[in-house]
Amino acid sequence: MHKKILLIVSILVISRFSYSQNLLAIPDTLSGTVFNLNIRDTNKVFYPGFTTNTFGINAAYLGPTLMLNKGDSISVTFYNQLMDTTTIHWHGMHVSAMNDGGPHITIPPISAWNPTFKVRDHAAMYWYHPHMHMMTNLHASLGAAGLVIVRDSTEATLNLPRRYGIDDFPLVIQSKCFDANKQIVIGNASDSVMMVNGTINPYLPVPAQVVRLRLLNASSERVYNLGFQGNLSFFQIGSDGGLLNAPVSLTRLRLAPGERAEILIDLSGKNGQNIYLKSFASELPNAIYGATQPGMGAGQTIPGYTANVLNGADFNILLLNVMSQTALPVTSIPSTLVNNTIWPVASANGFKTLTFSPVNPGPTAIQGPFLINNTSFDMNVVNYNIPLDNIEVWTLTNQSPIAHPFHIHDIQFYVTEINGAAPPANLAGRKDVILVPAMQTIKFITKFETFCDTMNMYMYHCHMLPHEDEGMMGQFVVSCPKVDVGVENILDETNAVTIYPNPAQHELHIKSSASDPIQGVVLRDLSGKILWSKQKICEAEQTINVESYSATLYILEVKTRSGIIQHQLIRSE
Ligand code: C2O
Ligand code: CU
């Protein structure tokens, strides 16, 4: 009799122990200007006794945090050691379309991709993740993603916590579904396990001072309504692509897939306290993935949604254990941060209207797929051709029963209107993702600057990854200005001369034919100044080393017996 009771007691103790909390993993950092990243099939123990297959980048799950300085020129080599073709996109970063890593820039198995570019972004947290068409959700869910922290001289002058892993912590927030064998699966509404930085049920010792948390919602679909136990107030200091003008005091922060936010929380005097970072999803309005009802209107739901314990519930994300102060603590919240200058709406010279709608109207509308302007993504269709330096207002109208987080590559934008009203202060900064609630309209303004390239495309899409994979995406090119340098007898580009690659980074090759050889080549900058020339030749091929030229536009003229070809050339980063 006594033995039986003892046995029951010990089982209770063991099971309690196995649900104990885990020290939060903090991704390793890499700094400098040359990075080597290996994407590989690997595995990780999320649950004792189970080995979960993952995609890791230099790690078992997620990749290292790249610490970059604005103005540095960096070179990154991604080695794809997977059995799958993938791509890696620099989410939020302003890079040329060739370096952007969208679905066209594929990295086949056992090969490498080497983007090289100058860091032009404001100090903030960005991320890199796969963007293979129809495979993004699978590849990202398996763990092939990492963070980028950009520092700049403006941010450096502010009295902010910036000691990574000491008073400045990255938090990659994800919900995930594991099957009975603890393998990661993607599917309908079954993401009931929360993790931060790949740690399930995490705790983090933090010092009793002002602490900076850099939040990324890297979930496939789930929206969080973040806040602290006891409704502690905190300050949002940054949005996706930079610091806000001033800290914004909040008790709740809604974070949609793809979005980042930097917050400060003042833990001074709280030594010894344990405080949960939570999602108060019970407070989310309906028609958002994560709320009690995911859809707007009777019956608009997703199979399995109501059975998922996270939906419409308040749940823990991370336990903060407040410890003693560090040396040189930050103990106050700055009153101002940076000066974001927004283009005046009156200066806009381009306007786009994008309407989101379900493929199937009616009771199953919420299950997707979804369309943008009644079309599904087509790799071979360029949806917009935007002239370089256009300032544009985009109007996003959601005519579907669920909120969609809209993301656009290349640029950061400023939200100008949410249903006709000015955005709240924490949404008024630099953004590359904005949640567009069901049946609402949001406008933003942006400028398509620095990079033009008529061959390589940038994407815009819903950052709910199943929606993206199912075609809720479009693409645009930023076209280069036409330049007149007064050359006569210009042949069009259908002539037999081929010039490649364009953009070029190292060597530019010009090929004609033996029957119509190259007689002269002139490379000019946009002011018409000659940078390189070779005349009175008679060759079928020429090579120009363009490495020493800066990344911008040039005009190349190639003279053959049949005429002169004028070509816009781009020296890539
Ligand atoms: Cu984070 Cu086009 O993606
Ligand atoms: Cu969507």
Coordinates of C-alpha atoms and ligand atoms in Angstrom, one line a residue, residues 89-92 100 102-103 127 129-131 136 258 407-409 432-433 459-461 463 465 468 473, ligand 1:
H89 CA 16.9 36.5 -48.6
W90 CA 18.1 39.5 -46.6
H91 CA 14.8 40.5 -45.0
G92 CA 14.5 44.2 -44.5
D100 CA 18.4 40.1 -52.4
G102 CA 14.4 36.2 -53.7
P103 CA 13.0 33.0 -55.3
W127 CA 17.1 38.7 -40.7
H129 CA 15.8 33.3 -44.3
P130 CA 15.0 31.0 -47.3
H131 CA 12.7 32.3 -50.0
T136 CA 9.7 29.0 -47.8
G258 CA 8.2 39.0 -40.3
H407 CA 6.1 42.7 -46.7
I408 CA 8.1 44.3 -49.4
H409 CA 11.7 43.9 -50.4
D432 CA 9.0 46.5 -44.0
V433 CA 6.1 44.5 -42.7
M459 CA 9.2 40.6 -54.1
Y460 CA 6.2 41.8 -52.2
H461 CA 4.1 39.3 -50.4
H463 CA 4.5 37.0 -44.6
L465 CA 4.3 31.7 -45.1
E468 CA 3.2 33.3 -49.6
M473 CA 3.1 37.4 -53.8
Ligands
C2O1 CU1 10.9 37.7 -45.0 CU2 10.2 38.1 -48.9 O1 10.6 37.8 -46.9

